[in-house]
Structure formats: C-alpha cells, structure tokens
PDB file of C-alpha atoms in Angstrom:
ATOM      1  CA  UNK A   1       0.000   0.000   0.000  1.00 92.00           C
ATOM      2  CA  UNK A   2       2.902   2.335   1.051  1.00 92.00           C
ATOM      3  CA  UNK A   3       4.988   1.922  -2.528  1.00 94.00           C
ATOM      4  CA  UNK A   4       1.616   2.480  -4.056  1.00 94.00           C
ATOM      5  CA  UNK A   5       0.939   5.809  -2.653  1.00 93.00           C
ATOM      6  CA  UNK A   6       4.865   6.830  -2.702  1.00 94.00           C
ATOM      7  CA  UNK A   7       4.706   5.276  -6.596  1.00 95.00           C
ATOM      8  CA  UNK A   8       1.425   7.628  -7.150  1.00 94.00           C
ATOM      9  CA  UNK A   9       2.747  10.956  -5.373  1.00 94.00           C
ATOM     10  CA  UNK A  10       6.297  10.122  -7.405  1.00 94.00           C
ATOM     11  CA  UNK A  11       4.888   9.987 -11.356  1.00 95.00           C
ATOM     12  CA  UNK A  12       1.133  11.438 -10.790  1.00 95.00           C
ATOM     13  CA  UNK A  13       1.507  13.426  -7.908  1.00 94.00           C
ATOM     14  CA  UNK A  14      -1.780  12.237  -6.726  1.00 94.00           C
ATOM     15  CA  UNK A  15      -2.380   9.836  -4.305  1.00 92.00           C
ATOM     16  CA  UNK A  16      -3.895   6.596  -6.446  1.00 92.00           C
ATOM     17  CA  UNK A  17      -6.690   5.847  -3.909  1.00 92.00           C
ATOM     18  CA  UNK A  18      -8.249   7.099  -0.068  1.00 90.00           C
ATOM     19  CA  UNK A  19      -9.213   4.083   0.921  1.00 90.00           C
ATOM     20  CA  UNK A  20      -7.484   0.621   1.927  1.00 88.00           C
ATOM     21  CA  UNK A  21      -9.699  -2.688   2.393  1.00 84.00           C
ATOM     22  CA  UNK A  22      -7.928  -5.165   4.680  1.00 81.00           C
ATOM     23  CA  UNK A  23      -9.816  -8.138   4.616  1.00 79.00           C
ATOM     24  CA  UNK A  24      -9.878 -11.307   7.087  1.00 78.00           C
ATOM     25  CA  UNK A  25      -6.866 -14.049   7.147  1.00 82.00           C
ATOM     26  CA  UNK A  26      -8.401 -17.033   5.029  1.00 82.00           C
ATOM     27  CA  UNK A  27      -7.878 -20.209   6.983  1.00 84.00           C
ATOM     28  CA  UNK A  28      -8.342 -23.982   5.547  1.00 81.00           C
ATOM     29  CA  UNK A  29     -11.190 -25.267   7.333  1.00 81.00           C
ATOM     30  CA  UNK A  30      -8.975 -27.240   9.838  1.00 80.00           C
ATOM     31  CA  UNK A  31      -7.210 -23.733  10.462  1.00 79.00           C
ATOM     32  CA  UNK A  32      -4.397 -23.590   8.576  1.00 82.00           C
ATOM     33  CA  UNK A  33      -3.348 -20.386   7.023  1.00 83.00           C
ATOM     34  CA  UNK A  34      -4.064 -20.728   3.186  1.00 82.00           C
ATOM     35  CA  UNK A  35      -0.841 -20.878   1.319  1.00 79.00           C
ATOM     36  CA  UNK A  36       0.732 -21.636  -2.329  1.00 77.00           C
ATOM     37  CA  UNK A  37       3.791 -23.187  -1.049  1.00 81.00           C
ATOM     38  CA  UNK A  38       2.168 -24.864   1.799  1.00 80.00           C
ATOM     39  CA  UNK A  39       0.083 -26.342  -1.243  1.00 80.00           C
ATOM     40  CA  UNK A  40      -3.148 -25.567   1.151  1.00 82.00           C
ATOM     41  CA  UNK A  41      -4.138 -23.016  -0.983  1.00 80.00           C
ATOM     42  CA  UNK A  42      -7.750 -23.423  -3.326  1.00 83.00           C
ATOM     43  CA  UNK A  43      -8.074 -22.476  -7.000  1.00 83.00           C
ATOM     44  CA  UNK A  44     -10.655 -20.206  -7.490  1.00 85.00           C
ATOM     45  CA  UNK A  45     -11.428 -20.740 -10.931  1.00 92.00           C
ATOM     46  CA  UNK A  46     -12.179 -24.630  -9.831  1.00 91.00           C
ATOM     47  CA  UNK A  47     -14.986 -22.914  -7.519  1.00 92.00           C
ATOM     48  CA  UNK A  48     -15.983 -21.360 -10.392  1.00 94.00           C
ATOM     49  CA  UNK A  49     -15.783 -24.299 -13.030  1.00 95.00           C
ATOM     50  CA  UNK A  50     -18.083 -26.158  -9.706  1.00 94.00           C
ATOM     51  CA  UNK A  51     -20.482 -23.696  -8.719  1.00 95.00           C
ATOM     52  CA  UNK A  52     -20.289 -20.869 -10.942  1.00 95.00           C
ATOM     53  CA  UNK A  53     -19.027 -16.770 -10.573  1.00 96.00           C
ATOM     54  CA  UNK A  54     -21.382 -15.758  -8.963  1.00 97.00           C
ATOM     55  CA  UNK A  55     -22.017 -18.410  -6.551  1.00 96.00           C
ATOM     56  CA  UNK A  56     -18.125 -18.576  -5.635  1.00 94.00           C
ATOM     57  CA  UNK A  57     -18.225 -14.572  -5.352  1.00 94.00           C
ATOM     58  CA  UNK A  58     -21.205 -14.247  -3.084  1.00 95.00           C
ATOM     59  CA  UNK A  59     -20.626 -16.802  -1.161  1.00 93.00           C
ATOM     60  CA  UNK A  60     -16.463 -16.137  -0.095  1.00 90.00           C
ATOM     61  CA  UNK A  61     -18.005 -12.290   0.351  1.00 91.00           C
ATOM     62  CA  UNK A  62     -20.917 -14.484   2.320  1.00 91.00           C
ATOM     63  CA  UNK A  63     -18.842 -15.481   4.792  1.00 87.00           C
ATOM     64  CA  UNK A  64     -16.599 -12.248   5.456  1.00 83.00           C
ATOM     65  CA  UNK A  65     -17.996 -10.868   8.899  1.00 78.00           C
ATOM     66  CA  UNK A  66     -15.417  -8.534  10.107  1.00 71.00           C
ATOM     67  CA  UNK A  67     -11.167  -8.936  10.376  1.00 64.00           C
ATOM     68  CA  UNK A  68     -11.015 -11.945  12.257  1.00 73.00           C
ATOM     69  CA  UNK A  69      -9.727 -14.934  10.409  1.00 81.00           C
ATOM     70  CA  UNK A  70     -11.879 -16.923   8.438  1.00 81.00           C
ATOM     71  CA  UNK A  71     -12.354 -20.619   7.845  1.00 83.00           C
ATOM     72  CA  UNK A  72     -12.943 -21.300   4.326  1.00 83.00           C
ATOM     73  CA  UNK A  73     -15.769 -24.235   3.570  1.00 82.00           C
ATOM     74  CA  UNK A  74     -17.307 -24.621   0.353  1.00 88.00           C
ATOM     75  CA  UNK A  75     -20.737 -24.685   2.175  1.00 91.00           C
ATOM     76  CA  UNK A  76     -21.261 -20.792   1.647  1.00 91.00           C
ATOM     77  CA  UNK A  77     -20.214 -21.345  -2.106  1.00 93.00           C
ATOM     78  CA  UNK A  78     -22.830 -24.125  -2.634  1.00 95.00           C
ATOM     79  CA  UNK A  79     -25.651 -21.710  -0.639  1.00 95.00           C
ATOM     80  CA  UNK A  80     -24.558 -18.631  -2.894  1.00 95.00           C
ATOM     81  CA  UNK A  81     -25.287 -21.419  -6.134  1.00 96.00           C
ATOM     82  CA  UNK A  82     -29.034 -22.215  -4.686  1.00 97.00           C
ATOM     83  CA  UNK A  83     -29.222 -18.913  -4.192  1.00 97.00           C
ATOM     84  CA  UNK A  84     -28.546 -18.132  -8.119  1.00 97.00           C
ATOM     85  CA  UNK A  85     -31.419 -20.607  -9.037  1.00 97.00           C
ATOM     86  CA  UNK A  86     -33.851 -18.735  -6.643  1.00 97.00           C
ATOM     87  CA  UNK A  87     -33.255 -15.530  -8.075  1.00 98.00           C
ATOM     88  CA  UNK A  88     -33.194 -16.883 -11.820  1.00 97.00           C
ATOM     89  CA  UNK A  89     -36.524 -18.610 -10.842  1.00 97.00           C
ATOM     90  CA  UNK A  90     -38.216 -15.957  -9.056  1.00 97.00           C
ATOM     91  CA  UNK A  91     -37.339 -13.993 -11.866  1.00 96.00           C
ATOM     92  CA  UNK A  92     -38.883 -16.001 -14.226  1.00 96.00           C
ATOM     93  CA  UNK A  93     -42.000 -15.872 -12.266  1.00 95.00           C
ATOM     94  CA  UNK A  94     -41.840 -12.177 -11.824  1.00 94.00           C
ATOM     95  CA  UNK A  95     -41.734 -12.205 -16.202  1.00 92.00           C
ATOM     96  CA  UNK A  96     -44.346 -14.538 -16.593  1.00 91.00           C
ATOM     97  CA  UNK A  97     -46.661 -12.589 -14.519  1.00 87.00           C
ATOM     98  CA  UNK A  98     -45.834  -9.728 -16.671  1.00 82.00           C
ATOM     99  CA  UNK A  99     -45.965 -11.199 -20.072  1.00 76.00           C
ATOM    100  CA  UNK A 100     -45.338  -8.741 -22.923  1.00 70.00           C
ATOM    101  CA  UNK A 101     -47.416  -6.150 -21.445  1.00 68.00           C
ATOM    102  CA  UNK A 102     -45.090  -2.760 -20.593  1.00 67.00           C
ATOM    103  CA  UNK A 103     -45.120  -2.922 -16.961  1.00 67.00           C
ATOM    104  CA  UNK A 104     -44.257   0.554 -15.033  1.00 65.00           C
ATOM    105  CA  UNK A 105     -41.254  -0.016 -12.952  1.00 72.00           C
ATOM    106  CA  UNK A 106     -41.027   3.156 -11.134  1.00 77.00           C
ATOM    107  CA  UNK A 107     -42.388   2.998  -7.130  1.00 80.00           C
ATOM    108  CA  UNK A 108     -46.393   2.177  -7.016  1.00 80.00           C
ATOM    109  CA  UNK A 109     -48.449   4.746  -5.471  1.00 79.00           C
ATOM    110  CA  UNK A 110     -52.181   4.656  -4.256  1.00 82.00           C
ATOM    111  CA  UNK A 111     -54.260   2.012  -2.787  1.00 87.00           C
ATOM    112  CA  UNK A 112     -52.118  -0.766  -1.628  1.00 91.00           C
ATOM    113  CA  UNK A 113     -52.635  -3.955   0.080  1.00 92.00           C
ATOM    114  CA  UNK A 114     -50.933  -4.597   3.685  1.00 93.00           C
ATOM    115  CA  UNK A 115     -48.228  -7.132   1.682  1.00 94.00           C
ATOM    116  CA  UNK A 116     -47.642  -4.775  -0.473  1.00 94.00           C
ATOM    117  CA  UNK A 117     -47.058  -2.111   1.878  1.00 94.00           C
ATOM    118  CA  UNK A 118     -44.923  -4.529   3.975  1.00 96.00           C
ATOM    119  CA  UNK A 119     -42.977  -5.709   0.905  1.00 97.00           C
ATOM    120  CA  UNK A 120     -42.123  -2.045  -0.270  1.00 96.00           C
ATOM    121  CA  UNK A 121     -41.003  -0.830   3.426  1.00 96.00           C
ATOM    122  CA  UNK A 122     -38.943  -3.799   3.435  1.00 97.00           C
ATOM    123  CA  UNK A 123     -37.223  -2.809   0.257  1.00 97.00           C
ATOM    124  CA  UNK A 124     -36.684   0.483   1.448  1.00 97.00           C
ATOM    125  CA  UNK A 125     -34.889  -0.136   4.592  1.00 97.00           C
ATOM    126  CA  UNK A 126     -32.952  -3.122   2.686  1.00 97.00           C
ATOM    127  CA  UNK A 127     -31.773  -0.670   0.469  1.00 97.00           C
ATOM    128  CA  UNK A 128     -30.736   1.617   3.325  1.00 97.00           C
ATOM    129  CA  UNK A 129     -28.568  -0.839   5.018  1.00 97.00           C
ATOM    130  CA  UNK A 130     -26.943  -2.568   1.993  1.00 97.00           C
ATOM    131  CA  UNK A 131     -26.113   1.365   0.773  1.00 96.00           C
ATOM    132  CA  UNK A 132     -24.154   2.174   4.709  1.00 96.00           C
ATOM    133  CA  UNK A 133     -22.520  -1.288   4.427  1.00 95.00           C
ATOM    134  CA  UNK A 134     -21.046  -1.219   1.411  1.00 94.00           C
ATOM    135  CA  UNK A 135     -20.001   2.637   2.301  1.00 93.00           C
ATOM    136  CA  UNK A 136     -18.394   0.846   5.604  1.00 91.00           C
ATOM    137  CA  UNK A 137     -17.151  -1.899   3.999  1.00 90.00           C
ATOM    138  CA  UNK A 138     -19.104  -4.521   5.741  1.00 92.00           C
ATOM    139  CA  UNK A 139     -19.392  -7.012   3.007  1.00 92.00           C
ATOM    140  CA  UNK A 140     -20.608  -9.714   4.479  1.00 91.00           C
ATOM    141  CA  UNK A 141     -23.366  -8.166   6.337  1.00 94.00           C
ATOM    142  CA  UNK A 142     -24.334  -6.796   2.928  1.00 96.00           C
ATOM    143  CA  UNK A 143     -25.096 -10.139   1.619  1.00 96.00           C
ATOM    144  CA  UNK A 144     -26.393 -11.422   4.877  1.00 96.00           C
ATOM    145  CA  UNK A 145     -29.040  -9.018   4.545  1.00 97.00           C
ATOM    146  CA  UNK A 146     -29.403  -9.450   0.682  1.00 97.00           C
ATOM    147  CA  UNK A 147     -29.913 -12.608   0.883  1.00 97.00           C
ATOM    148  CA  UNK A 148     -32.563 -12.590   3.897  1.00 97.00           C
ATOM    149  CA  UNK A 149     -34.556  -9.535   1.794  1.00 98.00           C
ATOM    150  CA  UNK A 150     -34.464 -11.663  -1.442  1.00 98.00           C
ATOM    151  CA  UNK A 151     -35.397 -15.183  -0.558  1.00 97.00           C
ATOM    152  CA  UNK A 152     -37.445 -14.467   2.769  1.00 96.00           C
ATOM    153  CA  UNK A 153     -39.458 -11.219   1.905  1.00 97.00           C
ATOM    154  CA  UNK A 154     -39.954 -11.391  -1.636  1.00 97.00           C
ATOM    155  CA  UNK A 155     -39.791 -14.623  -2.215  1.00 96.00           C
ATOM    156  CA  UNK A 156     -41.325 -16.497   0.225  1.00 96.00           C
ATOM    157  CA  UNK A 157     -43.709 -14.341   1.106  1.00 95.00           C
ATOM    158  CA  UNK A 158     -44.540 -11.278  -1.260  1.00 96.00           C
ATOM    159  CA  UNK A 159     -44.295 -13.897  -4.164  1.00 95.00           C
ATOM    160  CA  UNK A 160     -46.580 -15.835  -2.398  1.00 94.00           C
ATOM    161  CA  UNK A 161     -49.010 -13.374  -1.522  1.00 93.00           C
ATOM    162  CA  UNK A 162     -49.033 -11.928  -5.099  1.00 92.00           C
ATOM    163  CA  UNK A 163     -50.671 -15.319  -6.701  1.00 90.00           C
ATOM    164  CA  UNK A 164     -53.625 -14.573  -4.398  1.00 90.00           C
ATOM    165  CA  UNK A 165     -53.898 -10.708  -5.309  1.00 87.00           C
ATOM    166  CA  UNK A 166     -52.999 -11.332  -8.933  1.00 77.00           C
ATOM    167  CA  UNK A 167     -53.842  -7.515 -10.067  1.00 85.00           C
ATOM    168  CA  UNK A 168     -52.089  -4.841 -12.266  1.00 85.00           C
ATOM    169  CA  UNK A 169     -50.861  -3.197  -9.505  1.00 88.00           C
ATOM    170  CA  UNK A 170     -49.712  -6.263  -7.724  1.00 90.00           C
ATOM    171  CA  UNK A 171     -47.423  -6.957 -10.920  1.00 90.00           C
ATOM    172  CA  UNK A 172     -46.014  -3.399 -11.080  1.00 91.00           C
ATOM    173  CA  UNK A 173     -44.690  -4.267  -7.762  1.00 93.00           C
ATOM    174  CA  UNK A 174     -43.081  -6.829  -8.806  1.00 94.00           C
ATOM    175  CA  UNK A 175     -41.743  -5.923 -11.137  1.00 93.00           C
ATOM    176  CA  UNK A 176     -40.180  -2.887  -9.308  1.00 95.00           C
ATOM    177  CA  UNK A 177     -38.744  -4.907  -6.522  1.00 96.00           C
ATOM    178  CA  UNK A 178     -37.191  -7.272  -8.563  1.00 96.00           C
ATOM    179  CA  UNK A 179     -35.540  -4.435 -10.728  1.00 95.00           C
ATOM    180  CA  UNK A 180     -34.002  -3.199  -7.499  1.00 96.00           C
ATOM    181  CA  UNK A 181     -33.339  -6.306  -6.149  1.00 97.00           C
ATOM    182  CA  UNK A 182     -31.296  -6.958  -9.250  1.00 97.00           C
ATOM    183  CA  UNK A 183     -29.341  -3.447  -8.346  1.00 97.00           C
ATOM    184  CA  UNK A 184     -28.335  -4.017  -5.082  1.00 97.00           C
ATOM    185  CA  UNK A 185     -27.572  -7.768  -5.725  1.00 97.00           C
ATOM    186  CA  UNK A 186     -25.394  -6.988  -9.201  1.00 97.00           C
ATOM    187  CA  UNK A 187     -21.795  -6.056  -7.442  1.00 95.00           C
ATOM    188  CA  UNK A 188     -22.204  -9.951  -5.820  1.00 96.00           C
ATOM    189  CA  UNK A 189     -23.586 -11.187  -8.267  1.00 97.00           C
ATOM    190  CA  UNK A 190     -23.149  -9.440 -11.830  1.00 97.00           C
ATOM    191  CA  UNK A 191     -23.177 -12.086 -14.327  1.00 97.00           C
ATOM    192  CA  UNK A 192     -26.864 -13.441 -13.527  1.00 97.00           C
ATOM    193  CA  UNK A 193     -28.313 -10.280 -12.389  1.00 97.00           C
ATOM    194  CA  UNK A 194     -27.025  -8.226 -16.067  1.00 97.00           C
ATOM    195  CA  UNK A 195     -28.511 -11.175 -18.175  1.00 96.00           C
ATOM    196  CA  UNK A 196     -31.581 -10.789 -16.202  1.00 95.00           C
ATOM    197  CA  UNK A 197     -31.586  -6.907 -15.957  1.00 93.00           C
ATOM    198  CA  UNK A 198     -31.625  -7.154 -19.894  1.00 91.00           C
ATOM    199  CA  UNK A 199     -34.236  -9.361 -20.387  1.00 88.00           C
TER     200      UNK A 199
END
C-alpha cells in the first residue's frame, strides 16, 4: 500500500486511492493459514468451473464478517449457487406474470394492500442498510441481509401473496422490486443479475 501511494505521489503526484480494504486471514477449514507453497491453498477458478461466478463470489463475500480470520468451507459457495437458481426462478415468475405487457417499474403509489405495503417498506430499509454497508465496507453483512430480503421477503412471502392478489398493480410491484433487487444484488452477483436486468 505504502509503494503504491509513494509510486502515485512520485509519477502522478496524486495519491492513487483514499481508501485501503484489509480483509480477514483465510484459513483452511482445519485452520491452517491458506498458502501456495504450503500447497493448502484453493483455485478459485475450480470454484468457479463447480459452482459458478457468482455463486463462488457471493458466497467467499458471504462469509466475510469482520477482520477476524476466516475458515474457508465450500458450504457458503454451494448456498450462494441455490441462491442463483432462486433468483433466476423468481425472476422467471416475476416475467411470466408480466408477459409482454409494458409494466411501469417506477415505485407504485395509491391504494395498496398490507403485503404490499410490507414488501415495499422492506425494500426500502434493505436498500438503506446494503447502501451504509457497502459505504463501511461490511461485506458480508451486505449479503447477509441481501440474501434474507431476497429469498425471505420477496420470495417467500410477497411472491406468495401476489398469486392470491394477482392484479395490475400487484405486478407493477413486482416488477419494481425485482428491478431493485437486481441493483443491489449486481456487485455480488453481476453475471446473472445483467442477463436478467436485460431481459
């Protein structure tokens, strides 16, 4: 970090960055530190080749709760995969609903049911949290809460709730948490949130 800034200040005369992100020691899950030469190390792109980008990046950013070390287990990497499938699923629920009808995705106003209410407030405090912990760096609470928003509140219940109310309205809000979902989920998970963005 120091030759950086001296390397910066030397040819730019600018310092290259304000911020510095020191994250948790990554320990094998029988605690050894995680090393190349020690050959205890784990290729990442054999996550990836297993479970996917996204999966492996949401679920190693999963698990990061603060500077202590970290055991690495594959466990969070197989829950960030399932979690994929729910969001390419709910997502195709969320479009079926819709069909090819244009579908307002700005924030529905007027009468609204109790779910929906719940469902929007939900989204809005979501939002506030994930927006302060990625501004503090807190990563892994990020997801944590991500991931409870996403599969508890919209999915199981909202989603839920929606096939009994089954009304314009009803889909616009859909639609419109889904959308943001798909924003605050995208730096975890950018490869299936884009492709879904764009359809």
């Amino acid at each position: 970090v120091s030759r950086m800034i001296f390397s910066g200040l030397e040819f730019t005369k600018e310092i290259p960055f304000k911020d510095v992100y020191i994250h948790a020691t990554v320990l094998t899950r029988d605690g050894q530190r995680m090393s190349k030469s020690l050959g205890t190390g784990i290729d990442p792109l054999q996550l990836v080749d297993e479970f996917g980008a996204d999966a492996t990046r949401f679920g190693i950013a999963f698990q990061v709760m603060g500077n202590q070390d970290m055991k690495f287990v594959t466990d969070n990497i197989l829950m960030g995969k399932k979690f994929c499938n729910k969001i390419w699923n709910a997502s195709k629920f969320v479009m079926s609903q819709i069909g090819d009808k244009e579908i307002e995705s700005k924030k529905p106003s007027g009468k609204l049911t109790p779910a929906d209410k719940k469902i929007l407030k939900a989204l809005k405090k979501t939002t506030k949290s994930i927006n302060k912990d990625l501004e503090t760096f807190k990563f892994g609470k990020a997801c944590h809460s991500l991931y409870n928003f996403f599969w508890h509140d919209f999915c199981d219940k909202y989603i839920e709730e929606s096939k009994k109310q089954n009304d314009q309205k009803t889909k616009n809000i859909l639609i419109y948490v889904l959308l943001n979902s798909l924003i605050l989920l995208h730096p975890f998970m950018p490869f299936i949130t884009e492709e879904i963005y764009q359809q």
